């Protein structure tokens, strides 16, 4: 549907957005959209790493039949909006998940 837009229609949409929000708010909106995209990307990478670590821990516990359950301690993660921006960094609260076996 979006791919079927003609250049005049795209220009009309941009003009309406410009009139609704004004020239002063558009850069702020674009900046906040970029920050949100960066946060989403970093969270997706963290979830992927966490999943890989859990898979590796599960494989290790299956291989080690007589061993005690392994506990991993990791430093708390923080999300930064942009490099060097420590004012908007916040800790990520993660619940402790223990595997039962």
PDB file of N, CA and C in Angstrom:
ATOM      1  N   UNK A   1       0.822  -1.190   0.000  1.00  0.00           N
ATOM      2  CA  UNK A   1       0.000   0.000   0.000  1.00  0.00           C
ATOM      3  C   UNK A   1       0.867   1.255   0.000  1.00  0.00           C
ATOM      4  N   UNK A   2       1.904   1.278   0.824  1.00  0.00           N
ATOM      5  CA  UNK A   2       2.769   2.448   0.886  1.00  0.00           C
ATOM      6  C   UNK A   2       3.600   2.553  -0.391  1.00  0.00           C
ATOM      7  N   UNK A   3       3.942   1.432  -0.976  1.00  0.00           N
ATOM      8  CA  UNK A   3       4.742   1.446  -2.192  1.00  0.00           C
ATOM      9  C   UNK A   3       3.989   1.998  -3.391  1.00  0.00           C
ATOM     10  N   UNK A   4       2.663   2.092  -3.301  1.00  0.00           N
ATOM     11  CA  UNK A   4       1.865   2.588  -4.420  1.00  0.00           C
ATOM     12  C   UNK A   4       1.663   4.099  -4.387  1.00  0.00           C
ATOM     13  N   UNK A   5       2.273   4.796  -3.438  1.00  0.00           N
ATOM     14  CA  UNK A   5       2.105   6.241  -3.345  1.00  0.00           C
ATOM     15  C   UNK A   5       2.903   6.931  -4.439  1.00  0.00           C
ATOM     16  N   UNK A   6       2.277   7.940  -5.020  1.00  0.00           N
ATOM     17  CA  UNK A   6       2.944   8.733  -6.045  1.00  0.00           C
ATOM     18  C   UNK A   6       3.684   9.887  -5.367  1.00  0.00           C
ATOM     19  N   UNK A   7       4.648  10.492  -6.032  1.00  0.00           N
ATOM     20  CA  UNK A   7       5.416  11.583  -5.422  1.00  0.00           C
ATOM     21  C   UNK A   7       4.544  12.740  -4.922  1.00  0.00           C
ATOM     22  N   UNK A   8       3.487  13.068  -5.653  1.00  0.00           N
ATOM     23  CA  UNK A   8       2.612  14.158  -5.228  1.00  0.00           C
ATOM     24  C   UNK A   8       1.892  13.802  -3.922  1.00  0.00           C
ATOM     25  N   UNK A   9       1.486  12.547  -3.773  1.00  0.00           N
ATOM     26  CA  UNK A   9       0.813  12.114  -2.547  1.00  0.00           C
ATOM     27  C   UNK A   9       1.768  12.158  -1.359  1.00  0.00           C
ATOM     28  N   UNK A  10       3.004  11.748  -1.576  1.00  0.00           N
ATOM     29  CA  UNK A  10       4.006  11.795  -0.504  1.00  0.00           C
ATOM     30  C   UNK A  10       4.254  13.245  -0.097  1.00  0.00           C
ATOM     31  N   UNK A  11       4.360  14.138  -1.070  1.00  0.00           N
ATOM     32  CA  UNK A  11       4.557  15.556  -0.783  1.00  0.00           C
ATOM     33  C   UNK A  11       3.381  16.128   0.000  1.00  0.00           C
ATOM     34  N   UNK A  12       2.170  15.734  -0.341  1.00  0.00           N
ATOM     35  CA  UNK A  12       0.984  16.190   0.374  1.00  0.00           C
ATOM     36  C   UNK A  12       0.991  15.700   1.821  1.00  0.00           C
ATOM     37  N   UNK A  13       1.381  14.455   2.055  1.00  0.00           N
ATOM     38  CA  UNK A  13       1.466  13.904   3.407  1.00  0.00           C
ATOM     39  C   UNK A  13       2.512  14.651   4.223  1.00  0.00           C
ATOM     40  N   UNK A  14       3.671  14.919   3.641  1.00  0.00           N
ATOM     41  CA  UNK A  14       4.730  15.657   4.330  1.00  0.00           C
ATOM     42  C   UNK A  14       4.251  17.063   4.673  1.00  0.00           C
ATOM     43  N   UNK A  15       3.530  17.719   3.758  1.00  0.00           N
ATOM     44  CA  UNK A  15       3.024  19.071   4.013  1.00  0.00           C
ATOM     45  C   UNK A  15       2.014  19.070   5.153  1.00  0.00           C
ATOM     46  N   UNK A  16       1.145  18.083   5.214  1.00  0.00           N
ATOM     47  CA  UNK A  16       0.162  17.996   6.299  1.00  0.00           C
ATOM     48  C   UNK A  16       0.861  17.772   7.635  1.00  0.00           C
ATOM     49  N   UNK A  17       1.854  16.899   7.662  1.00  0.00           N
ATOM     50  CA  UNK A  17       2.614  16.660   8.897  1.00  0.00           C
ATOM     51  C   UNK A  17       3.328  17.935   9.318  1.00  0.00           C
ATOM     52  N   UNK A  18       3.892  18.647   8.372  1.00  0.00           N
ATOM     53  CA  UNK A  18       4.592  19.899   8.664  1.00  0.00           C
ATOM     54  C   UNK A  18       3.637  20.941   9.237  1.00  0.00           C
ATOM     55  N   UNK A  19       2.439  21.025   8.684  1.00  0.00           N
ATOM     56  CA  UNK A  19       1.457  21.986   9.185  1.00  0.00           C
ATOM     57  C   UNK A  19       0.924  21.597  10.560  1.00  0.00           C
ATOM     58  N   UNK A  20       0.751  20.309  10.796  1.00  0.00           N
ATOM     59  CA  UNK A  20       0.216  19.868  12.090  1.00  0.00           C
ATOM     60  C   UNK A  20       1.206  20.076  13.233  1.00  0.00           C
ATOM     61  N   UNK A  21       2.457  19.731  13.009  1.00  0.00           N
ATOM     62  CA  UNK A  21       3.425  19.736  14.103  1.00  0.00           C
ATOM     63  C   UNK A  21       4.324  20.959  14.123  1.00  0.00           C
ATOM     64  N   UNK A  22       4.514  21.614  13.023  1.00  0.00           N
ATOM     65  CA  UNK A  22       5.355  22.800  12.986  1.00  0.00           C
ATOM     66  C   UNK A  22       6.818  22.453  12.795  1.00  0.00           C
ATOM     67  N   UNK A  23       7.579  23.459  12.388  1.00  0.00           N
ATOM     68  CA  UNK A  23       8.990  23.254  12.073  1.00  0.00           C
ATOM     69  C   UNK A  23       9.838  23.032  13.322  1.00  0.00           C
ATOM     70  N   UNK A  24       9.416  23.539  14.462  1.00  0.00           N
ATOM     71  CA  UNK A  24      10.222  23.413  15.673  1.00  0.00           C
ATOM     72  C   UNK A  24      10.129  22.032  16.298  1.00  0.00           C
ATOM     73  N   UNK A  25       9.009  21.363  16.159  1.00  0.00           N
ATOM     74  CA  UNK A  25       8.832  20.069  16.816  1.00  0.00           C
ATOM     75  C   UNK A  25       9.308  18.889  15.973  1.00  0.00           C
ATOM     76  N   UNK A  26       9.419  19.067  14.684  1.00  0.00           N
ATOM     77  CA  UNK A  26       9.817  17.947  13.821  1.00  0.00           C
ATOM     78  C   UNK A  26      11.203  17.396  14.144  1.00  0.00           C
ATOM     79  N   UNK A  27      12.239  18.228  14.363  1.00  0.00           N
ATOM     80  CA  UNK A  27      13.555  17.659  14.710  1.00  0.00           C
ATOM     81  C   UNK A  27      13.526  16.894  16.039  1.00  0.00           C
ATOM     82  N   UNK A  28      12.775  17.404  17.012  1.00  0.00           N
ATOM     83  CA  UNK A  28      12.660  16.694  18.292  1.00  0.00           C
ATOM     84  C   UNK A  28      11.965  15.355  18.115  1.00  0.00           C
ATOM     85  N   UNK A  29      10.936  15.326  17.286  1.00  0.00           N
ATOM     86  CA  UNK A  29      10.223  14.073  17.044  1.00  0.00           C
ATOM     87  C   UNK A  29      11.133  13.066  16.340  1.00  0.00           C
ATOM     88  N   UNK A  30      11.899  13.529  15.370  1.00  0.00           N
ATOM     89  CA  UNK A  30      12.811  12.637  14.654  1.00  0.00           C
ATOM     90  C   UNK A  30      13.890  12.114  15.594  1.00  0.00           C
ATOM     91  N   UNK A  31      14.392  12.974  16.479  1.00  0.00           N
ATOM     92  CA  UNK A  31      15.418  12.563  17.439  1.00  0.00           C
ATOM     93  C   UNK A  31      14.872  11.500  18.391  1.00  0.00           C
ATOM     94  N   UNK A  32      13.666  11.718  18.896  1.00  0.00           N
ATOM     95  CA  UNK A  32      13.091  10.731  19.821  1.00  0.00           C
ATOM     96  C   UNK A  32      12.766   9.422  19.111  1.00  0.00           C
ATOM     97  N   UNK A  33      12.384   9.492  17.846  1.00  0.00           N
ATOM     98  CA  UNK A  33      12.145   8.279  17.069  1.00  0.00           C
ATOM     99  C   UNK A  33      13.445   7.496  16.878  1.00  0.00           C
ATOM    100  N   UNK A  34      14.543   8.211  16.634  1.00  0.00           N
ATOM    101  CA  UNK A  34      15.847   7.557  16.497  1.00  0.00           C
ATOM    102  C   UNK A  34      16.287   6.900  17.796  1.00  0.00           C
ATOM    103  N   UNK A  35      16.075   7.585  18.922  1.00  0.00           N
ATOM    104  CA  UNK A  35      16.421   7.006  20.229  1.00  0.00           C
ATOM    105  C   UNK A  35      15.616   5.745  20.488  1.00  0.00           C
ATOM    106  N   UNK A  36      14.332   5.797  20.165  1.00  0.00           N
ATOM    107  CA  UNK A  36      13.474   4.623  20.368  1.00  0.00           C
ATOM    108  C   UNK A  36      13.943   3.448  19.511  1.00  0.00           C
ATOM    109  N   UNK A  37      14.334   3.735  18.286  1.00  0.00           N
ATOM    110  CA  UNK A  37      14.817   2.673  17.403  1.00  0.00           C
ATOM    111  C   UNK A  37      16.110   2.067  17.935  1.00  0.00           C
ATOM    112  N   UNK A  38      17.015   2.904  18.473  1.00  0.00           N
ATOM    113  CA  UNK A  38      18.260   2.395  19.051  1.00  0.00           C
ATOM    114  C   UNK A  38      17.985   1.521  20.267  1.00  0.00           C
ATOM    115  N   UNK A  39      17.068   1.954  21.118  1.00  0.00           N
ATOM    116  CA  UNK A  39      16.727   1.172  22.315  1.00  0.00           C
ATOM    117  C   UNK A  39      16.132  -0.165  21.904  1.00  0.00           C
ATOM    118  N   UNK A  40      15.231  -0.151  20.935  1.00  0.00           N
ATOM    119  CA  UNK A  40      14.618  -1.392  20.464  1.00  0.00           C
ATOM    120  C   UNK A  40      15.673  -2.338  19.904  1.00  0.00           C
ATOM    121  N   UNK A  41      16.615  -1.802  19.152  1.00  0.00           N
ATOM    122  CA  UNK A  41      17.674  -2.624  18.557  1.00  0.00           C
ATOM    123  C   UNK A  41      18.566  -3.230  19.633  1.00  0.00           C
ATOM    124  N   UNK A  42      18.934  -2.419  20.648  1.00  0.00           N
ATOM    125  CA  UNK A  42      19.804  -2.937  21.706  1.00  0.00           C
ATOM    126  C   UNK A  42      19.084  -3.985  22.549  1.00  0.00           C
ATOM    127  N   UNK A  43      17.795  -3.794  22.793  1.00  0.00           N
ATOM    128  CA  UNK A  43      17.031  -4.785  23.545  1.00  0.00           C
ATOM    129  C   UNK A  43      16.898  -6.086  22.760  1.00  0.00           C
ATOM    130  N   UNK A  44      16.704  -5.988  21.458  1.00  0.00           N
ATOM    131  CA  UNK A  44      16.608  -7.191  20.629  1.00  0.00           C
ATOM    132  C   UNK A  44      17.923  -7.967  20.650  1.00  0.00           C
ATOM    133  N   UNK A  45      19.049  -7.254  20.585  1.00  0.00           N
ATOM    134  CA  UNK A  45      20.357  -7.921  20.654  1.00  0.00           C
ATOM    135  C   UNK A  45      20.556  -8.574  22.008  1.00  0.00           C
ATOM    136  N   UNK A  46      20.149  -7.874  23.079  1.00  0.00           N
ATOM    137  CA  UNK A  46      20.308  -8.424  24.427  1.00  0.00           C
ATOM    138  C   UNK A  46      19.457  -9.670  24.612  1.00  0.00           C
ATOM    139  N   UNK A  47      18.242  -9.646  24.089  1.00  0.00           N
ATOM    140  CA  UNK A  47      17.379 -10.822  24.199  1.00  0.00           C
ATOM    141  C   UNK A  47      17.966 -11.994  23.421  1.00  0.00           C
ATOM    142  N   UNK A  48      18.557 -11.720  22.264  1.00  0.00           N
ATOM    143  CA  UNK A  48      19.164 -12.774  21.460  1.00  0.00           C
ATOM    144  C   UNK A  48      20.355 -13.384  22.191  1.00  0.00           C
ATOM    145  N   UNK A  49      21.211 -12.514  22.796  1.00  0.00           N
ATOM    146  CA  UNK A  49      22.358 -13.015  23.557  1.00  0.00           C
ATOM    147  C   UNK A  49      21.901 -13.824  24.756  1.00  0.00           C
ATOM    148  N   UNK A  50      20.857 -13.334  25.434  1.00  0.00           N
ATOM    149  CA  UNK A  50      20.340 -14.040  26.607  1.00  0.00           C
ATOM    150  C   UNK A  50      19.805 -15.412  26.220  1.00  0.00           C
ATOM    151  N   UNK A  51      19.121 -15.480  25.094  1.00  0.00           N
ATOM    152  CA  UNK A  51      18.611 -16.763  24.614  1.00  0.00           C
ATOM    153  C   UNK A  51      19.729 -17.725  24.271  1.00  0.00           C
ATOM    154  N   UNK A  52      20.791 -17.206  23.644  1.00  0.00           N
ATOM    155  CA  UNK A  52      21.935 -18.056  23.311  1.00  0.00           C
ATOM    156  C   UNK A  52      22.635 -18.542  24.577  1.00  0.00           C
ATOM    157  N   UNK A  53      22.728 -17.683  25.596  1.00  0.00           N
ATOM    158  CA  UNK A  53      23.369 -18.066  26.855  1.00  0.00           C
ATOM    159  C   UNK A  53      22.540 -19.133  27.570  1.00  0.00           C
ATOM    160  N   UNK A  54      21.218 -18.989  27.537  1.00  0.00           N
ATOM    161  CA  UNK A  54      20.357 -19.993  28.160  1.00  0.00           C
ATOM    162  C   UNK A  54      20.467 -21.327  27.431  1.00  0.00           C
ATOM    163  N   UNK A  55      20.553 -21.287  26.092  1.00  0.00           N
ATOM    164  CA  UNK A  55      20.707 -22.520  25.324  1.00  0.00           C
ATOM    165  C   UNK A  55      22.032 -23.200  25.665  1.00  0.00           C
ATOM    166  N   UNK A  56      23.093 -22.402  25.812  1.00  0.00           N
ATOM    167  CA  UNK A  56      24.399 -22.965  26.149  1.00  0.00           C
ATOM    168  C   UNK A  56      24.383 -23.540  27.561  1.00  0.00           C
ATOM    169  N   UNK A  57      23.720 -22.865  28.491  1.00  0.00           N
ATOM    170  CA  UNK A  57      23.635 -23.362  29.865  1.00  0.00           C
ATOM    171  C   UNK A  57      22.815 -24.648  29.919  1.00  0.00           C
ATOM    172  N   UNK A  58      21.762 -24.710  29.141  1.00  0.00           N
ATOM    173  CA  UNK A  58      20.942 -25.924  29.101  1.00  0.00           C
ATOM    174  C   UNK A  58      21.738 -27.087  28.515  1.00  0.00           C
ATOM    175  N   UNK A  59      22.493 -26.820  27.462  1.00  0.00           N
ATOM    176  CA  UNK A  59      23.308 -27.873  26.851  1.00  0.00           C
ATOM    177  C   UNK A  59      24.389 -28.342  27.824  1.00  0.00           C
ATOM    178  N   UNK A  60      24.970 -27.406  28.583  1.00  0.00           N
ATOM    179  CA  UNK A  60      26.001 -27.779  29.537  1.00  0.00           C
ATOM    180  C   UNK A  60      25.425 -28.593  30.681  1.00  0.00           C
ATOM    181  N   UNK A  61      24.228 -28.247  31.133  1.00  0.00           N
ATOM    182  CA  UNK A  61      23.627 -29.001  32.242  1.00  0.00           C
ATOM    183  C   UNK A  61      23.184 -30.389  31.791  1.00  0.00           C
ATOM    184  N   UNK A  62      22.784 -30.530  30.541  1.00  0.00           N
ATOM    185  CA  UNK A  62      22.418 -31.843  30.025  1.00  0.00           C
ATOM    186  C   UNK A  62      23.670 -32.713  29.905  1.00  0.00           C
ATOM    187  N   UNK A  63      24.777 -32.116  29.473  1.00  0.00           N
ATOM    188  CA  UNK A  63      26.018 -32.866  29.319  1.00  0.00           C
ATOM    189  C   UNK A  63      26.590 -33.275  30.673  1.00  0.00           C
ATOM    190  N   UNK A  64      26.372 -32.461  31.688  1.00  0.00           N
ATOM    191  CA  UNK A  64      26.886 -32.738  33.022  1.00  0.00           C
ATOM    192  C   UNK A  64      25.765 -33.311  33.881  1.00  0.00           C
ATOM    193  N   UNK A  65      25.586 -34.616  33.870  1.00  0.00           N
ATOM    194  CA  UNK A  65      24.477 -35.270  34.562  1.00  0.00           C
ATOM    195  C   UNK A  65      24.616 -35.195  36.077  1.00  0.00           C
ATOM    196  N   UNK A  66      25.818 -35.286  36.628  1.00  0.00           N
ATOM    197  CA  UNK A  66      25.995 -35.345  38.067  1.00  0.00           C
ATOM    198  C   UNK A  66      26.316 -33.991  38.678  1.00  0.00           C
ATOM    199  N   UNK A  67      26.418 -32.945  37.906  1.00  0.00           N
ATOM    200  CA  UNK A  67      26.819 -31.631  38.421  1.00  0.00           C
ATOM    201  C   UNK A  67      25.677 -30.880  39.076  1.00  0.00           C
ATOM    202  N   UNK A  68      26.045 -29.943  39.916  1.00  0.00           N
ATOM    203  CA  UNK A  68      25.054 -29.082  40.561  1.00  0.00           C
ATOM    204  C   UNK A  68      24.616 -28.001  39.570  1.00  0.00           C
ATOM    205  N   UNK A  69      23.442 -27.395  39.785  1.00  0.00           N
ATOM    206  CA  UNK A  69      23.015 -26.340  38.863  1.00  0.00           C
ATOM    207  C   UNK A  69      23.979 -25.162  38.877  1.00  0.00           C
ATOM    208  N   UNK A  70      24.229 -24.648  37.708  1.00  0.00           N
ATOM    209  CA  UNK A  70      25.160 -23.539  37.572  1.00  0.00           C
ATOM    210  C   UNK A  70      24.417 -22.220  37.734  1.00  0.00           C
ATOM    211  N   UNK A  71      25.057 -21.280  38.432  1.00  0.00           N
ATOM    212  CA  UNK A  71      24.472 -19.961  38.575  1.00  0.00           C
ATOM    213  C   UNK A  71      25.400 -18.950  37.923  1.00  0.00           C
ATOM    214  N   UNK A  72      24.810 -18.086  37.141  1.00  0.00           N
ATOM    215  CA  UNK A  72      25.587 -17.079  36.452  1.00  0.00           C
ATOM    216  C   UNK A  72      25.267 -15.722  37.050  1.00  0.00           C
ATOM    217  N   UNK A  73      26.294 -14.954  37.320  1.00  0.00           N
ATOM    218  CA  UNK A  73      26.076 -13.594  37.796  1.00  0.00           C
ATOM    219  C   UNK A  73      26.595 -12.650  36.725  1.00  0.00           C
ATOM    220  N   UNK A  74      25.763 -11.712  36.362  1.00  0.00           N
ATOM    221  CA  UNK A  74      26.148 -10.763  35.325  1.00  0.00           C
ATOM    222  C   UNK A  74      25.962  -9.349  35.857  1.00  0.00           C
ATOM    223  N   UNK A  75      26.751  -8.454  35.338  1.00  0.00           N
ATOM    224  CA  UNK A  75      26.627  -7.052  35.728  1.00  0.00           C
ATOM    225  C   UNK A  75      25.304  -6.512  35.197  1.00  0.00           C
ATOM    226  N   UNK A  76      24.669  -5.601  35.909  1.00  0.00           N
ATOM    227  CA  UNK A  76      23.406  -5.050  35.421  1.00  0.00           C
ATOM    228  C   UNK A  76      23.618  -4.281  34.129  1.00  0.00           C
ATOM    229  N   UNK A  77      22.681  -4.449  33.219  1.00  0.00           N
ATOM    230  CA  UNK A  77      22.770  -3.773  31.933  1.00  0.00           C
ATOM    231  C   UNK A  77      22.141  -2.394  32.025  1.00  0.00           C
ATOM    232  N   UNK A  78      22.613  -1.483  31.199  1.00  0.00           N
ATOM    233  CA  UNK A  78      21.991  -0.169  31.095  1.00  0.00           C
ATOM    234  C   UNK A  78      21.711   0.129  29.642  1.00  0.00           C
ATOM    235  N   UNK A  79      20.708   0.951  29.429  1.00  0.00           N
ATOM    236  CA  UNK A  79      20.358   1.375  28.087  1.00  0.00           C
ATOM    237  C   UNK A  79      20.769   2.823  27.948  1.00  0.00           C
ATOM    238  N   UNK A  80      21.537   3.126  26.916  1.00  0.00           N
ATOM    239  CA  UNK A  80      21.932   4.502  26.657  1.00  0.00           C
ATOM    240  C   UNK A  80      21.288   4.955  25.361  1.00  0.00           C
ATOM    241  N   UNK A  81      20.764   6.161  25.389  1.00  0.00           N
ATOM    242  CA  UNK A  81      20.111   6.699  24.208  1.00  0.00           C
ATOM    243  C   UNK A  81      21.117   6.957  23.090  1.00  0.00           C
ATOM    244  N   UNK A  82      22.270   7.484  23.420  1.00  0.00           N
ATOM    245  CA  UNK A  82      23.308   7.713  22.429  1.00  0.00           C
ATOM    246  C   UNK A  82      24.656   7.625  23.126  1.00  0.00           C
ATOM    247  N   UNK A  83      25.725   7.370  22.394  1.00  0.00           N
ATOM    248  CA  UNK A  83      27.035   7.244  23.028  1.00  0.00           C
ATOM    249  C   UNK A  83      27.413   8.508  23.791  1.00  0.00           C
ATOM    250  N   UNK A  84      27.834   8.334  25.032  1.00  0.00           N
ATOM    251  CA  UNK A  84      28.253   9.449  25.857  1.00  0.00           C
ATOM    252  C   UNK A  84      27.125  10.161  26.569  1.00  0.00           C
ATOM    253  N   UNK A  85      25.890   9.772  26.319  1.00  0.00           N
ATOM    254  CA  UNK A  85      24.744  10.423  26.953  1.00  0.00           C
ATOM    255  C   UNK A  85      24.384   9.652  28.208  1.00  0.00           C
ATOM    256  N   UNK A  86      24.947  10.070  29.349  1.00  0.00           N
ATOM    257  CA  UNK A  86      24.699   9.348  30.600  1.00  0.00           C
ATOM    258  C   UNK A  86      23.480   9.872  31.335  1.00  0.00           C
ATOM    259  N   UNK A  87      22.931  10.986  30.898  1.00  0.00           N
ATOM    260  CA  UNK A  87      21.766  11.533  31.589  1.00  0.00           C
ATOM    261  C   UNK A  87      20.522  10.704  31.330  1.00  0.00           C
ATOM    262  N   UNK A  88      20.437  10.067  30.177  1.00  0.00           N
ATOM    263  CA  UNK A  88      19.245   9.295  29.868  1.00  0.00           C
ATOM    264  C   UNK A  88      19.461   7.794  30.058  1.00  0.00           C
ATOM    265  N   UNK A  89      20.638   7.390  30.560  1.00  0.00           N
ATOM    266  CA  UNK A  89      20.892   5.970  30.793  1.00  0.00           C
ATOM    267  C   UNK A  89      20.100   5.531  32.011  1.00  0.00           C
ATOM    268  N   UNK A  90      19.515   4.354  31.919  1.00  0.00           N
ATOM    269  CA  UNK A  90      18.767   3.832  33.052  1.00  0.00           C
ATOM    270  C   UNK A  90      19.040   2.342  33.183  1.00  0.00           C
ATOM    271  N   UNK A  91      19.041   1.827  34.399  1.00  0.00           N
ATOM    272  CA  UNK A  91      19.284   0.393  34.559  1.00  0.00           C
ATOM    273  C   UNK A  91      18.095  -0.414  34.068  1.00  0.00           C
ATOM    274  N   UNK A  92      18.378  -1.585  33.591  1.00  0.00           N
ATOM    275  CA  UNK A  92      17.343  -2.486  33.122  1.00  0.00           C
ATOM    276  C   UNK A  92      17.080  -3.483  34.230  1.00  0.00           C
ATOM    277  N   UNK A  93      15.857  -3.525  34.685  1.00  0.00           N
ATOM    278  CA  UNK A  93      15.544  -4.487  35.738  1.00  0.00           C
ATOM    279  C   UNK A  93      15.152  -5.802  35.094  1.00  0.00           C
ATOM    280  N   UNK A  94      15.839  -6.842  35.499  1.00  0.00           N
ATOM    281  CA  UNK A  94      15.573  -8.164  34.953  1.00  0.00           C
ATOM    282  C   UNK A  94      15.263  -9.100  36.107  1.00  0.00           C
ATOM    283  N   UNK A  95      14.170  -9.828  36.016  1.00  0.00           N
ATOM    284  CA  UNK A  95      13.874 -10.793  37.072  1.00  0.00           C
ATOM    285  C   UNK A  95      14.860 -11.958  37.011  1.00  0.00           C
ATOM    286  N   UNK A  96      15.190 -12.503  38.171  1.00  0.00           N
ATOM    287  CA  UNK A  96      16.081 -13.656  38.202  1.00  0.00           C
ATOM    288  C   UNK A  96      15.308 -14.897  37.806  1.00  0.00           C
ATOM    289  N   UNK A  97      15.782 -15.555  36.764  1.00  0.00           N
ATOM    290  CA  UNK A  97      15.156 -16.785  36.309  1.00  0.00           C
ATOM    291  C   UNK A  97      16.046 -17.958  36.718  1.00  0.00           C
ATOM    292  N   UNK A  98      15.497 -18.880  37.441  1.00  0.00           N
ATOM    293  CA  UNK A  98      16.260 -20.077  37.806  1.00  0.00           C
ATOM    294  C   UNK A  98      15.654 -21.254  37.074  1.00  0.00           C
ATOM    295  N   UNK A  99      16.517 -22.116  36.626  1.00  0.00           N
ATOM    296  CA  UNK A  99      16.039 -23.306  35.929  1.00  0.00           C
ATOM    297  C   UNK A  99      15.863 -24.420  36.926  1.00  0.00           C
ATOM    298  N   UNK A 100      14.779 -25.142  36.781  1.00  0.00           N
ATOM    299  CA  UNK A 100      14.515 -26.268  37.657  1.00  0.00           C
ATOM    300  C   UNK A 100      14.754 -27.545  36.864  1.00  0.00           C
ATOM    301  N   UNK A 101      15.405 -28.472  37.502  1.00  0.00           N
ATOM    302  CA  UNK A 101      15.711 -29.668  36.715  1.00  0.00           C
ATOM    303  C   UNK A 101      15.696 -30.914  37.453  1.00  0.00           C
TER     304      UNK A 101
END
